[in-house]
Short mmCIF file of C-alpha atoms and ligand atoms in Angstrom, two decimals:
data_model
loop_
_atom_site.label_atom_id
_atom_site.label_comp_id
_atom_site.label_asym_id
_atom_site.label_seq_id
_atom_site.Cartn_x
_atom_site.Cartn_y
_atom_site.Cartn_z
CA UNK P 291 -96.02 32.58 77.23
CA UNK P 292 -98.02 29.63 75.96
CA UNK P 293 -97.70 26.40 74.04
CA UNK P 294 -98.94 27.96 70.81
CA UNK P 295 -96.06 30.44 70.78
CA UNK P 296 -93.63 27.55 71.04
CA UNK P 297 -95.45 25.80 68.22
CA UNK P 298 -95.19 28.79 65.88
CA UNK P 299 -91.52 29.34 66.63
CA UNK P 300 -90.61 25.65 66.41
CA UNK P 301 -92.25 25.38 63.04
CA UNK P 302 -89.84 28.02 61.72
CA UNK P 303 -86.82 26.27 63.22
CA UNK P 304 -87.41 22.61 62.37
CA UNK P 305 -86.88 21.16 58.85
CA UNK P 306 -90.19 20.71 57.02
CA UNK P 307 -90.15 16.90 56.87
CA UNK P 308 -89.27 16.66 60.56
CA UNK P 309 -92.06 19.09 61.32
CA UNK P 310 -94.49 16.91 59.37
CA UNK P 311 -93.32 13.83 61.27
CA UNK P 312 -93.91 15.50 64.63
CA UNK P 313 -97.07 17.46 63.81
CA UNK P 314 -98.76 14.87 61.67
CA UNK P 315 -101.39 12.31 62.46
CA UNK P 316 -102.66 9.28 60.60
CA UNK P 317 -105.22 9.11 57.82
CA UNK P 318 -107.29 12.27 57.45
CA UNK P 319 -105.94 13.45 60.84
CA UNK P 320 -109.45 13.51 62.29
CA UNK P 321 -108.44 12.14 65.66
CA UNK P 322 -105.44 14.46 65.78
CA UNK P 323 -107.74 17.47 65.41
CA UNK P 324 -110.47 16.05 67.63
CA UNK P 325 -108.13 15.52 70.61
CA UNK P 326 -107.61 19.26 70.97
CA UNK P 327 -111.17 20.24 70.09
CA UNK P 328 -112.49 17.93 72.80
CA UNK P 329 -111.24 20.37 75.42
CA UNK P 330 -113.33 23.17 73.91
CA UNK P 331 -116.48 21.25 74.79
CA UNK P 332 -115.80 21.65 78.49
CA UNK P 333 -116.45 24.66 80.66
CA UNK P 334 -115.34 25.12 84.23
CA UNK P 335 -117.76 25.45 87.16
CA UNK P 336 -115.92 27.76 89.53
CA UNK P 337 -116.73 27.82 93.24
CA UNK P 338 -116.21 31.03 95.19
CA UNK P 339 -115.46 32.05 98.77
CA UNK P 340 -113.29 28.98 99.17
CA UNK P 341 -110.06 29.36 101.14
CA UNK P 342 -107.46 28.89 98.42
CA UNK P 343 -104.59 30.42 100.39
CA UNK P 344 -102.89 27.03 100.68
CA UNK P 345 -102.90 25.18 97.40
CA UNK P 346 -101.16 21.92 96.75
CA UNK P 347 -100.55 20.37 93.39
CA UNK P 348 -97.62 18.14 94.30
CA UNK P 349 -98.40 14.48 93.95
CA UNK P 350 -96.78 11.09 94.17
CA UNK P 351 -96.62 8.48 91.43
CA UNK P 352 -94.78 5.16 91.65
CA UNK P 353 -92.83 6.30 94.67
CA UNK P 354 -91.65 9.63 93.24
CA UNK P 355 -92.78 13.05 94.41
CA UNK P 356 -93.76 15.36 91.57
CA UNK P 357 -94.26 19.12 91.56
CA UNK P 358 -97.44 18.53 89.56
CA UNK P 359 -99.34 15.60 88.07
CA UNK P 360 -97.62 16.16 84.75
CA UNK P 361 -95.11 14.15 82.74
CA UNK P 362 -93.34 14.23 79.40
CA UNK P 363 -95.00 11.77 77.02
CA UNK P 364 -92.76 9.31 75.21
CA UNK P 365 -91.82 10.66 71.78
CA UNK P 366 -89.07 9.35 69.55
CA UNK P 367 -85.74 10.82 68.39
CA UNK P 368 -85.45 14.13 70.25
CA UNK P 369 -82.18 14.89 68.47
CA UNK P 370 -84.31 15.62 65.40
CA UNK P 371 -85.08 18.99 67.00
CA UNK P 372 -82.17 19.66 69.38
CA UNK P 373 -78.55 18.44 69.38
CA UNK P 374 -78.72 17.36 73.04
CA UNK P 375 -81.94 15.44 72.46
CA UNK P 376 -83.48 13.56 75.38
CA UNK P 377 -80.72 14.69 77.74
CA UNK P 378 -82.02 18.25 77.43
CA UNK P 379 -85.64 17.14 77.68
CA UNK P 380 -84.98 15.16 80.85
CA UNK P 381 -83.06 18.03 82.37
CA UNK P 382 -86.00 20.32 81.61
CA UNK P 383 -88.38 17.85 83.24
CA UNK P 384 -86.13 17.70 86.29
CA UNK P 385 -86.00 21.49 86.56
CA UNK P 386 -89.79 21.56 86.46
CA UNK P 387 -90.11 18.72 88.98
CA UNK P 388 -92.07 16.41 86.68
CA UNK P 389 -91.38 12.99 85.18
CA UNK P 390 -90.20 11.97 81.72
CA UNK P 391 -91.21 8.84 79.84
CA UNK P 392 -88.21 8.04 77.64
CA UNK P 393 -89.01 6.43 74.28
CA UNK P 394 -87.54 3.10 73.20
CA UNK P 395 -86.49 5.15 70.16
CA UNK P 396 -84.63 7.77 72.21
CA UNK P 397 -81.63 9.25 70.42
CA UNK P 398 -79.53 9.40 73.61
CA UNK P 399 -78.66 6.43 75.77
CA UNK P 400 -80.82 5.52 78.76
CA UNK P 401 -77.77 5.92 80.98
CA UNK P 402 -76.77 9.37 79.63
CA UNK P 403 -80.31 10.59 80.17
CA UNK P 404 -80.41 9.25 83.73
CA UNK P 405 -77.06 10.82 84.55
CA UNK P 406 -78.27 14.24 83.38
CA UNK P 407 -81.32 14.66 85.58
CA UNK P 408 -83.03 13.90 88.85
CA UNK P 409 -86.41 13.78 87.09
CA UNK P 410 -88.18 10.46 87.66
CA UNK P 411 -87.68 8.49 84.43
CA UNK P 412 -89.88 5.78 82.98
CA UNK P 413 -89.06 3.75 79.87
CA UNK P 414 -91.57 3.27 77.03
CA UNK P 415 -91.39 0.03 75.07
CA UNK P 416 -92.82 -1.30 71.87
CA UNK P 417 -93.11 -5.05 71.87
CA UNK P 418 -90.29 -6.07 69.54
CA UNK P 419 -90.20 -9.53 68.01
CA UNK P 420 -86.75 -9.88 69.50
CA UNK P 421 -87.81 -10.43 73.09
CA UNK P 422 -84.26 -10.66 74.38
CA UNK P 423 -83.83 -7.02 73.31
CA UNK P 424 -86.83 -6.04 75.44
CA UNK P 425 -85.48 -7.97 78.39
CA UNK P 426 -82.10 -6.27 78.05
CA UNK P 427 -83.67 -2.80 77.82
CA UNK P 428 -85.83 -3.44 80.87
CA UNK P 429 -82.73 -4.55 82.78
CA UNK P 430 -80.73 -1.51 81.72
CA UNK P 431 -83.62 0.77 82.71
CA UNK P 432 -83.82 -0.77 86.18
CA UNK P 433 -80.04 -0.53 86.62
CA UNK P 434 -80.09 3.14 85.59
CA UNK P 435 -82.81 3.95 88.12
CA UNK P 436 -85.84 4.15 85.85
CA UNK P 437 -89.00 3.73 87.87
CA UNK P 438 -91.55 2.21 85.50
CA UNK P 439 -92.08 0.59 82.11
CA UNK P 440 -94.75 1.89 79.75
CA UNK P 441 -95.78 -0.60 77.11
CA UNK P 442 -97.41 1.05 74.09
CA UNK P 443 -100.28 -1.19 73.03
CA UNK P 444 -101.90 0.81 70.23
CA UNK P 445 -99.20 0.18 67.64
CA UNK P 446 -99.16 -3.39 66.32
CA UNK P 447 -98.50 -1.65 63.00
CA UNK P 448 -97.73 2.01 62.47
CA UNK P 449 -100.62 4.30 61.54
CA UNK P 450 -100.76 5.54 57.94
CA UNK P 451 -99.08 8.87 58.32
CA UNK P 452 -99.58 10.31 54.89
CA UNK P 453 -97.25 13.26 55.43
CA UNK P 454 -94.36 10.89 56.07
CA UNK P 455 -95.32 8.76 53.07
CA UNK P 456 -95.45 11.83 50.85
CA UNK P 457 -92.07 13.04 52.16
CA UNK P 458 -90.48 9.60 51.86
CA UNK P 459 -89.47 10.28 55.45
CA UNK P 460 -86.41 8.49 56.79
CA UNK P 461 -84.02 9.33 59.59
CA UNK P 462 -80.68 10.92 58.87
CA UNK P 463 -77.93 8.45 59.91
CA UNK P 464 -76.70 10.97 62.49
CA UNK P 465 -79.88 10.47 64.53
CA UNK P 466 -80.26 6.92 65.79
CA UNK P 467 -82.23 4.88 68.25
CA UNK P 468 -78.98 4.44 70.15
CA UNK P 469 -80.40 2.05 72.73
CA UNK P 470 -80.96 -0.58 70.06
CA UNK P 471 -78.34 -2.53 68.11
CA UNK P 472 -77.52 -1.18 64.67
CA UNK P 473 -78.99 -4.16 62.84
CA UNK P 474 -82.36 -3.46 64.49
CA UNK P 475 -82.47 0.12 63.25
CA UNK P 476 -81.11 -0.01 59.70
CA UNK P 477 -84.35 0.31 57.75
CA UNK P 478 -85.42 3.46 59.55
CA UNK P 479 -82.57 5.26 57.75
CA UNK P 480 -83.32 3.86 54.28
CA UNK P 481 -85.13 6.54 52.29
CA UNK P 482 -87.76 5.26 49.84
CA UNK P 483 -90.04 7.01 47.38
CA UNK P 484 -93.57 7.42 48.64
CA UNK P 485 -93.03 5.37 51.75
CA UNK P 486 -92.35 6.03 55.41
CA UNK P 487 -89.14 4.33 56.50
CA UNK P 488 -90.52 4.45 60.03
CA UNK P 489 -93.59 2.45 59.04
CA UNK P 490 -91.43 -0.11 57.23
CA UNK P 491 -89.15 -0.33 60.24
CA UNK P 492 -92.09 -0.88 62.60
CA UNK P 493 -93.42 -3.55 60.25
CA UNK P 494 -90.12 -5.40 60.46
CA UNK P 495 -89.50 -5.13 64.17
CA UNK P 496 -92.81 -5.02 66.07
CA UNK P 497 -94.53 -8.21 67.21
CA UNK P 498 -98.10 -8.19 65.86
CA UNK P 499 -99.10 -11.39 67.65
CA UNK P 500 -98.92 -10.34 71.28
CA UNK P 501 -102.02 -10.44 73.47
CA UNK P 502 -102.86 -9.74 77.10
CA UNK P 503 -101.43 -13.12 78.04
CA UNK P 504 -97.95 -12.00 76.97
CA UNK P 505 -97.76 -9.33 79.66
CA UNK P 506 -96.87 -12.13 82.07
CA UNK P 507 -93.60 -12.67 80.18
CA UNK P 508 -92.66 -9.00 80.58
CA UNK P 509 -93.25 -9.44 84.30
CA UNK P 510 -90.76 -12.30 84.38
CA UNK P 511 -87.97 -10.07 83.05
CA UNK P 512 -88.69 -6.92 85.07
CA UNK P 513 -90.02 -6.08 88.48
CA UNK P 514 -90.59 -2.42 87.56
CA UNK P 515 -94.20 -1.19 87.66
CA UNK P 516 -95.82 -1.78 84.27
CA UNK P 517 -98.21 0.64 82.59
CA UNK P 518 -100.05 0.04 79.32
CA UNK P 519 -100.42 3.05 77.06
CA UNK P 520 -103.12 3.27 74.42
CA UNK P 521 -106.26 2.19 76.26
CA UNK P 522 -109.49 3.80 74.99
CA UNK P 523 -112.31 1.57 76.23
CA UNK P 524 -113.76 0.31 79.50
CA UNK P 525 -113.41 -3.25 78.17
CA UNK P 526 -109.66 -2.96 77.77
CA UNK P 527 -109.29 -1.07 81.05
CA UNK P 528 -110.94 -4.01 82.82
CA UNK P 529 -108.65 -6.47 81.03
CA UNK P 530 -105.63 -4.37 81.94
CA UNK P 531 -106.57 -4.43 85.61
CA UNK P 532 -107.35 -8.16 85.47
CA UNK P 533 -103.89 -8.74 84.04
CA UNK P 534 -102.35 -6.87 86.92
CA UNK P 535 -101.01 -3.73 85.26
CA UNK P 536 -99.82 -0.99 87.58
CA UNK P 537 -101.17 1.87 85.50
CA UNK P 538 -103.16 2.79 82.41
CA UNK P 539 -102.47 5.58 79.94
CA UNK P 540 -105.55 6.67 78.01
CA UNK P 541 -104.05 7.56 74.65
CA UNK P 542 -104.68 7.46 70.94
CA UNK P 543 -101.00 8.12 70.28
CA UNK P 544 -101.62 11.80 69.58
CA UNK P 545 -103.88 10.91 66.66
CA UNK P 546 -101.01 9.04 64.98
CA UNK P 547 -102.45 5.52 65.05
CA UNK P 548 -106.12 4.66 64.41
CA UNK P 549 -107.63 7.67 62.69
CA UNK P 550 -111.24 8.06 63.72
CA UNK P 551 -110.53 6.68 67.17
CA UNK P 552 -112.32 8.30 70.10
CA UNK P 553 -110.64 11.35 71.63
CA UNK P 554 -108.79 10.69 74.84
CA UNK P 555 -110.90 13.16 76.80
CA UNK P 556 -114.06 11.34 75.74
CA UNK P 557 -112.60 7.94 76.55
CA UNK P 558 -111.22 8.98 79.92
CA UNK P 559 -114.37 8.75 82.11
CA UNK P 560 -115.25 5.21 81.06
CA UNK P 561 -111.68 4.03 81.56
CA UNK P 562 -111.52 5.68 84.99
CA UNK P 563 -114.81 4.03 85.96
CA UNK P 564 -113.65 0.62 84.74
CA UNK P 565 -110.30 0.91 86.50
CA UNK P 566 -112.26 1.64 89.66
CA UNK P 567 -109.33 3.07 91.56
CA UNK P 568 -107.35 -0.16 91.24
CA UNK P 569 -104.49 1.57 89.40
CA UNK P 570 -103.60 5.12 88.37
CA UNK P 571 -105.06 6.35 85.09
CA UNK P 572 -103.09 8.85 83.03
CA UNK P 573 -104.16 10.60 79.86
CA UNK P 574 -102.45 12.29 76.92
CA UNK P 575 -103.60 14.01 73.74
CA UNK P 576 -104.26 17.69 73.10
CA UNK P 577 -103.15 19.06 76.47
CA UNK P 578 -101.85 22.55 75.81
CA UNK P 579 -102.49 24.54 79.00
CA UNK P 580 -102.94 24.32 82.74
CA UNK P 581 -106.68 24.57 82.20
CA UNK P 582 -106.51 21.49 79.98
CA UNK P 583 -104.68 19.65 82.76
CA UNK P 584 -107.42 20.73 85.18
CA UNK P 585 -110.16 19.38 82.90
CA UNK P 586 -108.36 16.04 82.54
CA UNK P 587 -108.03 15.77 86.32
CA UNK P 588 -111.71 16.66 86.77
CA UNK P 589 -112.61 13.79 84.46
CA UNK P 590 -110.67 11.40 86.64
CA UNK P 591 -107.08 11.37 85.42
CA UNK P 592 -104.39 10.98 88.07
CA UNK P 593 -101.83 12.70 85.85
CA UNK P 594 -101.36 13.87 82.28
CA UNK P 595 -98.66 13.41 79.66
CA UNK P 596 -97.63 16.13 77.24
CA UNK P 597 -96.03 15.22 73.92
CA UNK P 598 -95.75 17.66 71.03
CA UNK P 599 -95.51 20.87 73.13
CA UNK P 600 -92.39 19.50 74.81
CA UNK P 601 -90.79 18.94 71.40
CA UNK P 602 -91.73 22.48 70.35
CA UNK P 603 -90.08 23.89 73.47
CA UNK P 604 -87.06 21.63 73.02
CA UNK P 605 -86.63 22.90 69.46
CA UNK P 606 -86.82 26.49 70.70
CA UNK P 607 -84.00 26.22 73.21
CA UNK P 608 -83.33 22.93 74.95
CA UNK P 609 -83.65 22.28 78.66
CA UNK P 610 -84.52 25.84 79.74
CA UNK P 611 -87.44 26.09 77.34
CA UNK P 612 -88.69 22.60 78.20
CA UNK P 613 -88.59 23.60 81.87
CA UNK P 614 -90.40 26.83 81.05
CA UNK P 615 -93.15 25.04 79.13
CA UNK P 616 -93.67 22.48 81.91
CA UNK P 617 -93.54 25.25 84.51
CA UNK P 618 -96.18 27.16 82.56
CA UNK P 619 -98.49 24.13 82.63
CA UNK P 620 -97.85 23.73 86.35
CA UNK P 621 -98.47 27.39 87.13
CA UNK P 622 -101.49 27.37 84.83
CA UNK P 623 -102.96 24.43 86.72
CA UNK P 624 -102.34 26.20 90.04
CA UNK P 625 -103.91 29.41 88.73
CA UNK P 626 -106.98 27.54 87.45
CA UNK P 627 -107.33 25.80 90.81
CA UNK P 628 -107.23 29.18 92.59
CA UNK P 629 -109.90 30.77 90.39
CA UNK P 630 -112.04 27.64 90.32
CA UNK P 631 -112.04 27.32 94.09
CA UNK P 632 -110.39 23.89 94.05
CA UNK P 633 -107.26 24.25 96.18
CA UNK P 634 -106.20 20.60 96.22
CA UNK P 635 -105.95 17.92 93.55
CA UNK P 636 -108.52 15.86 95.45
CA UNK P 637 -111.00 18.74 95.24
CA UNK P 638 -110.89 18.72 91.40
CA UNK P 639 -113.81 16.35 90.85
CA UNK P 640 -116.32 15.97 88.03
CA UNK P 641 -118.46 18.80 89.43
CA UNK P 642 -115.64 21.20 88.48
CA UNK P 643 -116.55 20.93 84.79
CA UNK P 644 -119.59 20.68 82.56
CA UNK P 645 -119.74 19.43 79.03
C1 LIG T 269 -93.69 6.88 67.35
O1 LIG T 269 -94.17 6.29 68.27
C2 LIG T 269 -94.43 7.79 66.57
O2 LIG T 269 -95.60 8.02 66.91
O3 LIG T 269 -93.88 8.31 65.62
#
């Protein structure tokens, strides 16, 4: 009936080290905790005697119609929690009428995922040193009907995820980033004492030298809309718009990158103001209910992304449970809109909440 039930059940089903990888944050996990707590600081300001008999929460994003302004956040290696992996996740997203941002580290091929669903798909990328690999992935995504690229910009190096270090976390060889060549993924499977193979792998493969100017190169290899994910300040939102991005995702990577970073809910209003309506602004981090979605929309988000809860639902039962979780968020948003006297997405403005 709610995300927390999925969390409790998933925790019993998933191996402990995998659970730590998914649940964990970086450092002292302050930002991880703060993302969720940020929602508790907001209360709703309901309006009454409003005609709510016709409510509409469908929206359009990059040419696709969505049942709700909700999408599946990019998260890696879904086969860690379900044998069908991203194919089941994407099917669940399709059943719920929302979009799915597929990770560059998906454990099913981009084409298999696309064939399994009519959900709008976007592809998330890390900027690999091997640019020709990025170009090839962007081309494959376009050919398979993906509708946007989402470049993660908060991960020049991986955050210090102490749980993974403690567990010497490495991926079982049966679960691979199948969209990348084997030689690009080897180290992620090499278990080491007191080290995260994922952090070592990122250190080997990610380009730490890229700057705003490099976005132009990505534009030369793909005509798909380009979003940047991991923006937390007005300054960077302005730079993103100046560099012509098509969308911004306010994100601190679910508290997995810079520990101590501002919560996404707190960063959202300044980013929205800086973007000034020139591109859509999405947000992720700590969204667990339809009410949370409502609060994010009131603070100016055009849509939200949901990460960990989708993995919990996936672990509990594949596509049907993913669809149920996303449906719950959708129905919860609709219900909140009814009781708050805000029957349309446009009517959910900043006066709908108080801090
Ligand atoms: C990958 O992006 C991760 O956060 O583990």
